[in-house]
């Protein structure tokens, strides 16, 4: 490492720690959001006040006013009629904490970002990427309220479509930060065959898809039904008449609890099988310790995640197992991102063809 690169590495160290802190807070927010969903707390605050909403009720009259507002929505009338003020405070604090954490993340991102801009630490490319991440963060707040609004008039819960969109946007922001962190490092590219890079991208895409299906399962409470494994609805593969009875057929993939849970299971099997193949392929291709170890860690985390998913299903979604399942999903996503990034060439020093030729000679 040259003197100039060492200096640059030192200048970027605070940026790395800042992004690590933001990523950790996003993970915390996703988990608090999961707890908010599992405790049916997400509709306890029926107004969106981006600034003044950070202040909770400060006296009994404010608490009563907030409770009376909650009593006007269908969830209270159809599910929680007779709830006491003390019980309302419990669900209120979950949702308030979730929203407050979102505000804190915004501040923790913006203020250091402005400081780094003023100090001139950031490159042009890094500035653009961080502005995009900040914009996505602002959009996430609006999407969160869009989700909550879906449950305030005609439904007793939020739309599973909007819940899934809210979660996926949070994880896209998280993924962008993890990717940015990795690209700040000063390291040589890993030589890997094209098929390994393609497989790593497919694994990442399947991981996002699986998490999306998991969000639909959560939104429909589909984990509380068909609590058997490996059979579902009395068979390994349910009948088509049960999987596709809604019209048009594609609505079953989002609204039919059996179909949603079945596709979540099937995607898990495909993801695990492909992860195992990726390990075998990396070893056979002599891709190097970094790629092989990355593939092994990814496959292991997917195996753990699958086991947690089965346990969560069999026990009908207890909050501790459900949140652990959600946390390990983020671990799987992180490892999938790292596996893709470590095999992505840096700069224009080596073309795709040159990398493949180099790998072939090494093998």
XYZ file of C-alpha atoms in Angstrom, residues 33 35-48 65-80 83 87-88 90-96 98-99 143-160 162-163 219 221:
65
model
C -40.752 -3.375 12.760
C -42.012 -7.002 16.573
C -44.489 -4.222 15.822
C -46.158 -6.465 13.261
C -46.193 -9.527 15.502
C -47.731 -7.588 18.415
C -50.354 -6.008 16.120
C -49.070 -2.562 17.098
C -48.581 -0.947 13.696
C -51.948 0.833 13.566
C -51.885 2.238 17.099
C -50.788 5.692 15.845
C -53.282 6.879 13.262
C -51.577 10.125 12.205
C -48.363 10.876 10.351
C -56.935 11.506 22.925
C -54.563 9.079 21.202
C -56.632 6.126 22.422
C -59.867 7.719 21.199
C -58.321 8.216 17.759
C -57.367 4.524 17.678
C -60.935 3.565 18.611
C -62.160 5.064 15.336
C -60.424 2.524 13.084
C -61.692 -0.965 12.147
C -58.901 -2.819 13.961
C -60.096 -1.595 17.333
C -63.772 -2.186 16.609
C -63.310 -5.685 15.152
C -60.277 -7.059 17.010
C -59.556 -5.013 20.132
C -59.008 -2.850 25.162
C -53.081 -2.260 26.884
C -53.210 0.495 24.297
C -48.196 -1.211 25.139
C -48.928 -1.327 21.413
C -48.461 2.448 21.110
C -44.924 2.268 22.457
C -43.944 -0.387 19.909
C -45.109 1.717 16.969
C -43.740 4.956 18.430
C -40.337 2.077 15.372
C -41.104 5.546 14.013
C -43.821 4.286 2.144
C -44.179 3.504 5.857
C -47.117 5.882 6.184
C -48.588 4.599 2.885
C -48.491 1.145 4.457
C -50.132 2.258 7.704
C -52.831 4.196 5.837
C -53.969 0.964 4.147
C -55.204 -0.334 7.511
C -57.039 2.736 8.801
C -60.321 2.609 6.906
C -61.567 -0.735 5.557
C -59.054 -3.287 6.860
C -58.078 -4.551 10.305
C -54.412 -4.804 9.277
C -52.086 -3.211 6.754
C -51.951 -4.407 3.156
C -49.483 -7.264 2.687
C -47.462 -2.451 1.124
C -45.877 -4.275 4.056
C -48.739 -9.769 6.092
C -50.459 -14.274 8.890
